[in-house]
Short mmCIF file of C-alpha atoms in Angstrom, two decimals:
data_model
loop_
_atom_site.label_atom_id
_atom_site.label_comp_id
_atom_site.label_asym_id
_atom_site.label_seq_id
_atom_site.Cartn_x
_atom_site.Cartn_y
_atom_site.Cartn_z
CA UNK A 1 108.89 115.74 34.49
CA UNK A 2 109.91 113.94 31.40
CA UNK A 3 112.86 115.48 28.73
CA UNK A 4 109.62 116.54 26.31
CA UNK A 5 107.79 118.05 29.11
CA UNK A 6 110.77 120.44 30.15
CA UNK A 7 111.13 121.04 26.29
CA UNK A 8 107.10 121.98 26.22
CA UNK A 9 108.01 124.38 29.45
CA UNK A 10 111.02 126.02 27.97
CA UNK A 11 109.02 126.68 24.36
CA UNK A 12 106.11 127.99 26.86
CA UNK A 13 107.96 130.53 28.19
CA UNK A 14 109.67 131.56 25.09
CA UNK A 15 106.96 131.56 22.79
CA UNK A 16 103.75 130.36 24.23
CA UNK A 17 100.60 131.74 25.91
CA UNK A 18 97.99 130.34 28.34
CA UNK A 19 94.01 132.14 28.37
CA UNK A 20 91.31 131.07 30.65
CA UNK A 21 88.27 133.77 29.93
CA UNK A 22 84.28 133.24 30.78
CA UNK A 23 81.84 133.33 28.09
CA UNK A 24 78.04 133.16 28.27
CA UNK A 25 76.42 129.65 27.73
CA UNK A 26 74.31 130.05 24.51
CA UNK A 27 70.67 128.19 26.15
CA UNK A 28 71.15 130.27 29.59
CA UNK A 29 72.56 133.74 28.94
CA UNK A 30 72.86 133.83 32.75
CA UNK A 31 74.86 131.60 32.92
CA UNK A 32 79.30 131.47 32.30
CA UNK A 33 80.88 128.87 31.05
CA UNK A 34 85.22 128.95 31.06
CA UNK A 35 87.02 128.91 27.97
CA UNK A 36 90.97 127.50 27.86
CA UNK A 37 93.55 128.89 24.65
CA UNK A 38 96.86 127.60 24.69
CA UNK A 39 98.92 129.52 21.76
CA UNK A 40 102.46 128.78 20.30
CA UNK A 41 103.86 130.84 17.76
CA UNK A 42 106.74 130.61 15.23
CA UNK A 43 107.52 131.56 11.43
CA UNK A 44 109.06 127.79 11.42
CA UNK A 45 106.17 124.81 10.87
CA UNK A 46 108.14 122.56 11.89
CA UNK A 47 109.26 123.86 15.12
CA UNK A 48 105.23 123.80 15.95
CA UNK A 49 104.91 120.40 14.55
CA UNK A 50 107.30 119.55 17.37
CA UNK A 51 104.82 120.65 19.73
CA UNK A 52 102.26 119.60 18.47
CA UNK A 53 103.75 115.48 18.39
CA UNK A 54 104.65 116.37 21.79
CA UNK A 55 101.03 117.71 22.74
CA UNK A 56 99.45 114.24 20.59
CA UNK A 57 102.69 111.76 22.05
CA UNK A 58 100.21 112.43 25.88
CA UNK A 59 96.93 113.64 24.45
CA UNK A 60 96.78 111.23 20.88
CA UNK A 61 92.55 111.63 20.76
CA UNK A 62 92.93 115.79 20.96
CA UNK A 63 93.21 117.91 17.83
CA UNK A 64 95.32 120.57 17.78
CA UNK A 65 95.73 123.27 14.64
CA UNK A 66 98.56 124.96 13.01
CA UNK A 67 97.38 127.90 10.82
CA UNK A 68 98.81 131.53 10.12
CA UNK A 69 98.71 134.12 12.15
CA UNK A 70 95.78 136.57 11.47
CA UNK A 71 98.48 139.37 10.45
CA UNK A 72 100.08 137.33 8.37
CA UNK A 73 103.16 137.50 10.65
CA UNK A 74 103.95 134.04 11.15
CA UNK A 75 102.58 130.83 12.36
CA UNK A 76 100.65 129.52 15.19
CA UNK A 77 99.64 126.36 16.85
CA UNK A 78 96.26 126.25 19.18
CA UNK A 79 94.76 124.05 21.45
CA UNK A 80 91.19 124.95 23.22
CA UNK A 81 90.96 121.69 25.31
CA UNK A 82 90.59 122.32 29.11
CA UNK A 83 92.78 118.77 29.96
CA UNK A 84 95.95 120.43 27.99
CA UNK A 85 95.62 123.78 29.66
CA UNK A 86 96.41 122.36 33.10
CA UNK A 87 98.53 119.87 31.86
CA UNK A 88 100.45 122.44 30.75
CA UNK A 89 99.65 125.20 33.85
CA UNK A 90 100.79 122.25 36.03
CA UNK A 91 103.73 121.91 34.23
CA UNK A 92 104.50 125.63 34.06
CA UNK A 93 104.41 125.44 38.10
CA UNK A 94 106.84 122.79 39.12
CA UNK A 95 110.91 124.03 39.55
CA UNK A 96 112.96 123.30 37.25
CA UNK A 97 116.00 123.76 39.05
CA UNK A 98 115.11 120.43 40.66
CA UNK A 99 115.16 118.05 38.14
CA UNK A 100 118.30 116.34 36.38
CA UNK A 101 120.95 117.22 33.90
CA UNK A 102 118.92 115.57 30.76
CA UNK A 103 115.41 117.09 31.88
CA UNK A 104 116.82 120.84 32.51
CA UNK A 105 119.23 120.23 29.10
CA UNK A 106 116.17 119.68 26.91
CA UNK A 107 114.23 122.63 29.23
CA UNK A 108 116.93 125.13 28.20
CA UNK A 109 116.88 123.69 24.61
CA UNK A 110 113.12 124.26 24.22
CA UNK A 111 113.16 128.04 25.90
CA UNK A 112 116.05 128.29 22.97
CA UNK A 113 114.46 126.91 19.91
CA UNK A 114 112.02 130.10 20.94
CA UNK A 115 114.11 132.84 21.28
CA UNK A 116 117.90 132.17 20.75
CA UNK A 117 120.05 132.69 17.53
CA UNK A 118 123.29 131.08 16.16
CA UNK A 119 125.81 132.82 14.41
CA UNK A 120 129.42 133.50 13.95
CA UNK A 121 131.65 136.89 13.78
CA UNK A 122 134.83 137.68 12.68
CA UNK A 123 137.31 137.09 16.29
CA UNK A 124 140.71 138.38 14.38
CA UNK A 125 142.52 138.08 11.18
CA UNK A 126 146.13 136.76 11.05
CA UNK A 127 148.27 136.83 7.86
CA UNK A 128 144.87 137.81 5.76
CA UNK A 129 143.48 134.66 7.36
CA UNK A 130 139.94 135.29 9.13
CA UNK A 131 139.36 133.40 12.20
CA UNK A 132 135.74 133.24 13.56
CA UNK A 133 133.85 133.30 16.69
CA UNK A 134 130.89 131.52 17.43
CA UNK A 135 127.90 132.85 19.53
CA UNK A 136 124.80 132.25 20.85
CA UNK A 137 122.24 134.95 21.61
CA UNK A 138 119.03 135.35 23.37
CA UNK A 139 116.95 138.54 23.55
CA UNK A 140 114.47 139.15 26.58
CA UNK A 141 113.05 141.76 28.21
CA UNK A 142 113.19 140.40 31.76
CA UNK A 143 117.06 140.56 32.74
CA UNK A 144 116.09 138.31 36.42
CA UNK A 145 115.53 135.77 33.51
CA UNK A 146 118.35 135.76 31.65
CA UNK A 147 120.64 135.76 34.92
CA UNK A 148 118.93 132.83 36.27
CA UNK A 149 119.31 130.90 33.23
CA UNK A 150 122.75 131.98 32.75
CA UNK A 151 123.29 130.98 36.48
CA UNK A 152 121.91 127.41 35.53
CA UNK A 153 123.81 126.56 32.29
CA UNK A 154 127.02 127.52 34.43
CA UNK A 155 126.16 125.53 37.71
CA UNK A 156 125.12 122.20 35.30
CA UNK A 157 126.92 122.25 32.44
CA UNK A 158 129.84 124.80 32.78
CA UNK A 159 128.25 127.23 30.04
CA UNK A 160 129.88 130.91 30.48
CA UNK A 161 127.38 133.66 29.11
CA UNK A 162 127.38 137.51 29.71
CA UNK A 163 124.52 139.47 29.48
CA UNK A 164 124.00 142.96 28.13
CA UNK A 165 121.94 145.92 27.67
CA UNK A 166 120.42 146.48 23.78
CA UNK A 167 121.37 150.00 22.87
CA UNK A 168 118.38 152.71 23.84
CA UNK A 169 116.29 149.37 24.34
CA UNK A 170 113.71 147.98 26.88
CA UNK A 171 115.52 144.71 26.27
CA UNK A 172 118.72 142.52 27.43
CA UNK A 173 120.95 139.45 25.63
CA UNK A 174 122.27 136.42 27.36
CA UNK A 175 125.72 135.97 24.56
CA UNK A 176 126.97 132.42 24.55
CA UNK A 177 130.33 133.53 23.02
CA UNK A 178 133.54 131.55 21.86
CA UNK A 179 134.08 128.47 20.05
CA UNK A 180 134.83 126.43 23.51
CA UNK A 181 131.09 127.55 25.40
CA UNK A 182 129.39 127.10 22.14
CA UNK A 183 130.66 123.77 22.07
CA UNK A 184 130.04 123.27 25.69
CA UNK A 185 126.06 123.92 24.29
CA UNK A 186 126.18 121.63 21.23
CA UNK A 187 127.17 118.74 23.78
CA UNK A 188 124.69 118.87 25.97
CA UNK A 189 121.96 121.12 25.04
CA UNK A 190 121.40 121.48 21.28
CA UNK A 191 118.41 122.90 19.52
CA UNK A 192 115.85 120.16 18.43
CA UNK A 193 114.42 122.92 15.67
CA UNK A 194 115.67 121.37 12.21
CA UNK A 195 116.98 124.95 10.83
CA UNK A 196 119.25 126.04 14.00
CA UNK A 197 120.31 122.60 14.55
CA UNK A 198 121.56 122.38 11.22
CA UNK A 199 123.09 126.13 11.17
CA UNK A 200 124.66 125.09 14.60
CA UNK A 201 126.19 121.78 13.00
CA UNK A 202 127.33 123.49 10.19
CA UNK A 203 129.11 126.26 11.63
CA UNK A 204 130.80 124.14 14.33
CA UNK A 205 130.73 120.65 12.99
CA UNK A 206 133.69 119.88 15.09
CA UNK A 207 131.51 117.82 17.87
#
């Protein structure tokens, strides 16, 4: 697996969908023929357009489409080709966890361009001086999840997180907190989405 491929895996998970369905053949009703969707959503274009150069950089001949969502809520990018679906479902089955630093660094930063935040809170004031704290957030409903991926930023790159509970919500939040882990990220992780790379850079342009 290649550093884009892990990226395609981690947006997957995060914000992507595989379909396989059956639908009649239009000359024999009796007949079923398979259908393939593969579906990645964001309100960001150009986070899809990096999927979709990754998608054209191993399939260049196969259109893809980036459109709004039929709510309004939102963009998404499609694919209906058979030869990306199992591209990608092939992908989706191979274990992470066995690959190197660079290949696992750019799966975690793909699974984050699709469902973590960067921001900074107020840590403590001193003589009317405010001193800030940098964090990283990710919100998920499947806790297993979170603790394995916390588990693997710690055992590769030395990444602390803690995970908690949303009040009265289904859901749970791996928190990269303090200026020293968030760093720790920005080295060798990153975002590759334009808008939190930026926000990342520019509140911690130490590194």
């Amino acid at each position: 697996m290649n550093k884009d491929e892990a990226y395609l895996v981690g947006y997957t998970i995060g914000d992507g969908s595989l379909y396989s369905y059956d639908h009649p053949f239009s000359l024999e009703p009796e007949k079923t023929l398979k259908g393939y969707e593969l579906c990645w959503g964001d309100k960001d274009r150009q986070q899809l357009e990096i999927i979709e150069r990754i998608i054209k950089k191993e399939f260049p001949t196969i259109n893809t489409r980036i459109r709004v969502r039929k709510n309004n809520k939102g963009l998404v990018l499609k694919c209906t080709r058979k030869i990306v679906y199992q591209y990608v479902e092939n992908l989706l089955k191979q274990d992470i966890t066995k690959e190197n630093d660079e290949v696992i660094a750019s799966y975690i930063s793909g699974f984050c361009d699709a469902e973590a935040d960067v921001s900074k809170t107020t840590n403590t004031i001193v003589k009317g001086k405010r001193y800030y704290k940098m964090r990283i957030q990710i919100t998920q409903k499947d806790k297993k999840f979170l603790l394995e991926l916390g588990e693997i930023m710690k055992n590769r790159f030395g990444i602390g997180s803690s995970i908690y509970k949303k009040w009265k919500q289904e859901t749970h939040v791996l928190q990269v907190a303090c200026n020293e882990r968030v760093n720790l990220f920005k080295q060798f992780i990153h975002f590759r989405n334009p808008t939190k790379r930026a926000k990342l850079n520019s509140l911690f342009p130490s590194v």
